[in-house]
Amino acid sequence: MRSHREELWFETKTRRAYINITRQVESVVKNSGVQEGLVLVNAMHITASVYINDDEQGLLADYDRFLERIAPHDDVYQHNETGEDNGDAHIKRQVMGREVVVAITNGRLDFGPWEQIFYGEFDGRRRKRVLVKVIGD
Amino acid sequence: MRSHREELWFETKTRRAYINITRQVESVVKNSGVQEGLVLVNAMHITASVYINDDEQGLLADYDRFLERIAPHDDVYQHNETGEDNGDAHIKRQVMGREVVVAITNGRLDFGPWEQIFYGEFDGRRRKRVLVKVIGD
Amino acid sequence: MRSHREELWFETKTRRAYINITRQVESVVKNSGVQEGLVLVNAMHITASVYINDDEQGLLADYDRFLERIAPHDDVYQHNETGEDNGDAHIKRQVMGREVVVAITNGRLDFGPWEQIFYGEFDGRRRKRVLVKVIGD
C-alpha cells in the first residue's frame, strides 16, 4: 500500500471565504502515484471546513447567508468568554463538515459532473492548513 | 490491496425522497471480495446525500420537515437566479452530508443494530448516481 | 495491508453529553501497529455522533444550545409516535455527523493543533458503542 501526505496553506483576507481547492487536491493525488484508493481532505483547524459542492457564486452567497442565519457571528456564545470571537465559526464548521473522502480510480478523483472540493473558512485572516492524505495502490 | 467500484442509479418520482440502499451496498461489498477494509458511499451529485440512520417512516418525515424548516424550497436563493430552482437542495444536502465511510469486517458492513444507509434526494425526477468504492484485503 | 478493530463503550448519566475520546482512539491506533493509513471512528448508534472540534467547556455549551434551538427535545416528532422520545436526537446526530476519518502518519493521529475527537451523545442513559477501525501499513 502506498501513502502520501501534503498540506495546503491558506490565509484569507476576509473572516469568511469559500475557496475551490479541487486542482490542488488533484495535484496531490497525481504526486502520490496512487491509481486506486482513497484521498482524505480535512481542515486541520476547527473553525474551517472542507466540503464538496458546486462552484457557483450565487450558491456560495446562499451558504454564507444560511450559516449566518443559523449561527450569527454577532450572537452570544459562551465560548467567546474565553476572549475569542469565533463561537459562530465552530458551529458553522460543524454544519458544513470537517472533511471529505474521495475515491481515486485510474489515478484520478472519481467525481460526478459538478463535484468540486471547497475550503470553507469561517474565522480567517490567519494562516491555516488543510491535510491531504492519500492511500492506495 | 483490493479495490472495487460500482455505481447505483436513482430516478425518484418526487422532488425529495429517502431510499434505503443498505442491501445494494452490501451486495457491492460482497462482489468486491474484500474481507477487511473500508467502503466509501457518496452521492455523485451535489443536491443529494448519503447518510446513515434508522429506516422508520416517521423519522423520514421528521427529517423532511426539519430540512424544509431550515432551508425551505420556496425561499429566495441567489443560486436560483441562474435559472435553477434547487438552491434549497444544495443546502439540505450539506446538512445531511455527502458521504459515509463504513468499516468492512469479515466481509460484511460493520454496523450497529439500527444502522441503515440512505440515499437522500433533494432535487429528484432525474437520473442520478451514487458511487460505492471498496478498498481493503 | 493491516487492519484492526476495537469498540469503545459509553453510558452517559445525562440525556446529552460531549466526551473527549482522543486518548482512547490514539490507544487503538497504537494497538493496531499501523504507521501510515486511516482510522475511521463512528457512532454505532443512530442518536449519537463522533465529531472533531475543540475541548472547551463554553463551546460544548454553545453546541448544546444550538442543537436544542434547531431541534428541541420537546418539539413534536412523528418518530415519537412509535413510543420513542428521541426524535430530536436523530436530527441532532445528523447535524453533528456520524463519523470522522483521521489520517495516521508515523503511527500517530495526524492532527492540527486543536483537533480533538468527541463522542456526542443525544439520547444517553443506556449502553452505546463507538467503532474504531484502522487500516494501513
PDB file of C-alpha atoms in Angstrom, chain B residues 49-129:
ATOM      1  CA  SER B  49     -26.904  12.930   0.288  1.00  0.00           C
ATOM      2  CA  VAL B  50     -25.791   9.559   1.507  1.00  0.00           C
ATOM      3  CA  TYR B  51     -26.291   9.211   5.244  1.00  0.00           C
ATOM      4  CA  ILE B  52     -26.805   6.536   7.900  1.00  0.00           C
ATOM      5  CA  ASN B  53     -29.782   6.442  10.210  1.00  0.00           C
ATOM      6  CA  ASP B  54     -32.943   4.489  11.042  1.00  0.00           C
ATOM      7  CA  ASP B  55     -35.409   3.135   8.472  1.00  0.00           C
ATOM      8  CA  GLU B  56     -38.550   4.430  10.175  1.00  0.00           C
ATOM      9  CA  GLN B  57     -41.227   6.304   8.256  1.00  0.00           C
ATOM     10  CA  GLY B  58     -41.957   8.838  10.998  1.00  0.00           C
ATOM     11  CA  LEU B  59     -38.267   9.717  11.205  1.00  0.00           C
ATOM     12  CA  LEU B  60     -38.031  10.240   7.446  1.00  0.00           C
ATOM     13  CA  ALA B  61     -40.981  12.639   7.704  1.00  0.00           C
ATOM     14  CA  ASP B  62     -39.242  14.437  10.589  1.00  0.00           C
ATOM     15  CA  TYR B  63     -36.046  14.849   8.545  1.00  0.00           C
ATOM     16  CA  ASP B  64     -38.035  16.249   5.664  1.00  0.00           C
ATOM     17  CA  ARG B  65     -39.911  18.688   7.893  1.00  0.00           C
ATOM     18  CA  PHE B  66     -36.682  19.774   9.620  1.00  0.00           C
ATOM     19  CA  LEU B  67     -34.867  20.366   6.317  1.00  0.00           C
ATOM     20  CA  GLU B  68     -37.796  22.324   4.896  1.00  0.00           C
ATOM     21  CA  ARG B  69     -37.859  24.455   8.048  1.00  0.00           C
ATOM     22  CA  ILE B  70     -34.181  25.411   7.939  1.00  0.00           C
ATOM     23  CA  ALA B  71     -33.919  25.716   4.120  1.00  0.00           C
ATOM     24  CA  PRO B  72     -37.411  25.989   2.556  1.00  0.00           C
ATOM     25  CA  HIS B  73     -37.759  25.201  -1.134  1.00  0.00           C
ATOM     26  CA  ASP B  74     -39.789  28.379  -1.680  1.00  0.00           C
ATOM     27  CA  ASP B  75     -37.323  30.742  -0.017  1.00  0.00           C
ATOM     28  CA  VAL B  76     -35.195  33.187  -2.062  1.00  0.00           C
ATOM     29  CA  TYR B  77     -31.816  31.791  -3.197  1.00  0.00           C
ATOM     30  CA  GLN B  78     -29.250  33.674  -5.232  1.00  0.00           C
ATOM     31  CA  HIS B  79     -28.321  30.352  -6.882  1.00  0.00           C
ATOM     32  CA  ASN B  80     -31.794  30.239  -8.426  1.00  0.00           C
ATOM     33  CA  GLU B  81     -31.035  33.377 -10.446  1.00  0.00           C
ATOM     34  CA  THR B  82     -29.024  31.037 -12.717  1.00  0.00           C
ATOM     35  CA  GLY B  83     -32.365  29.541 -13.786  1.00  0.00           C
ATOM     36  CA  GLU B  84     -32.242  26.625 -11.327  1.00  0.00           C
ATOM     37  CA  ASP B  85     -34.877  26.074  -8.648  1.00  0.00           C
ATOM     38  CA  ASN B  86     -32.740  23.885  -6.365  1.00  0.00           C
ATOM     39  CA  GLY B  87     -30.938  26.379  -4.114  1.00  0.00           C
ATOM     40  CA  ASP B  88     -32.591  24.731  -1.120  1.00  0.00           C
ATOM     41  CA  ALA B  89     -31.392  21.276  -2.218  1.00  0.00           C
ATOM     42  CA  HIS B  90     -27.717  22.324  -2.133  1.00  0.00           C
ATOM     43  CA  ILE B  91     -28.183  23.405   1.495  1.00  0.00           C
ATOM     44  CA  LYS B  92     -30.226  20.370   2.567  1.00  0.00           C
ATOM     45  CA  ARG B  93     -27.546  18.090   1.144  1.00  0.00           C
ATOM     46  CA  GLN B  94     -24.803  19.830   3.155  1.00  0.00           C
ATOM     47  CA  VAL B  95     -26.744  19.407   6.381  1.00  0.00           C
ATOM     48  CA  MET B  96     -27.377  15.686   5.788  1.00  0.00           C
ATOM     49  CA  GLY B  97     -23.884  15.054   4.346  1.00  0.00           C
ATOM     50  CA  ARG B  98     -22.401  13.848   1.047  1.00  0.00           C
ATOM     51  CA  GLU B  99     -20.925  10.513   2.050  1.00  0.00           C
ATOM     52  CA  VAL B 100     -20.470   7.765   4.587  1.00  0.00           C
ATOM     53  CA  VAL B 101     -17.436   5.594   5.218  1.00  0.00           C
ATOM     54  CA  VAL B 102     -18.264   2.180   6.669  1.00  0.00           C
ATOM     55  CA  ALA B 103     -15.885  -0.435   8.063  1.00  0.00           C
ATOM     56  CA  ILE B 104     -15.839  -3.883   6.468  1.00  0.00           C
ATOM     57  CA  THR B 105     -15.103  -6.689   8.924  1.00  0.00           C
ATOM     58  CA  ASN B 106     -15.199 -10.370   7.967  1.00  0.00           C
ATOM     59  CA  GLY B 107     -16.571  -9.398   4.576  1.00  0.00           C
ATOM     60  CA  ARG B 108     -19.600  -7.554   5.974  1.00  0.00           C
ATOM     61  CA  LEU B 109     -20.684  -3.990   6.791  1.00  0.00           C
ATOM     62  CA  ASP B 110     -19.598  -3.493  10.408  1.00  0.00           C
ATOM     63  CA  PHE B 111     -22.798  -1.936  11.711  1.00  0.00           C
ATOM     64  CA  GLY B 112     -24.570  -1.241  14.974  1.00  0.00           C
ATOM     65  CA  PRO B 113     -28.086  -2.654  15.473  1.00  0.00           C
ATOM     66  CA  TRP B 114     -30.081   0.053  13.667  1.00  0.00           C
ATOM     67  CA  GLU B 115     -27.654   1.498  11.135  1.00  0.00           C
ATOM     68  CA  GLN B 116     -29.050   1.682   7.613  1.00  0.00           C
ATOM     69  CA  ILE B 117     -27.573   3.530   4.628  1.00  0.00           C
ATOM     70  CA  PHE B 118     -29.884   6.004   2.921  1.00  0.00           C
ATOM     71  CA  TYR B 119     -29.846   7.920  -0.321  1.00  0.00           C
ATOM     72  CA  GLY B 120     -31.379  11.330   0.376  1.00  0.00           C
ATOM     73  CA  GLU B 121     -32.672  13.036  -2.764  1.00  0.00           C
ATOM     74  CA  PHE B 122     -33.466  16.761  -2.611  1.00  0.00           C
ATOM     75  CA  ASP B 123     -33.838  17.562  -6.309  1.00  0.00           C
ATOM     76  CA  GLY B 124     -35.131  14.397  -7.933  1.00  0.00           C
ATOM     77  CA  ARG B 125     -37.092  13.453 -11.012  1.00  0.00           C
ATOM     78  CA  ARG B 126     -33.864  12.992 -12.986  1.00  0.00           C
ATOM     79  CA  ARG B 127     -31.286  10.185 -13.198  1.00  0.00           C
ATOM     80  CA  LYS B 128     -28.583  10.495 -10.551  1.00  0.00           C
ATOM     81  CA  ARG B 129     -25.786   8.299  -9.250  1.00  0.00           C
TER      82      ARG B 129
END
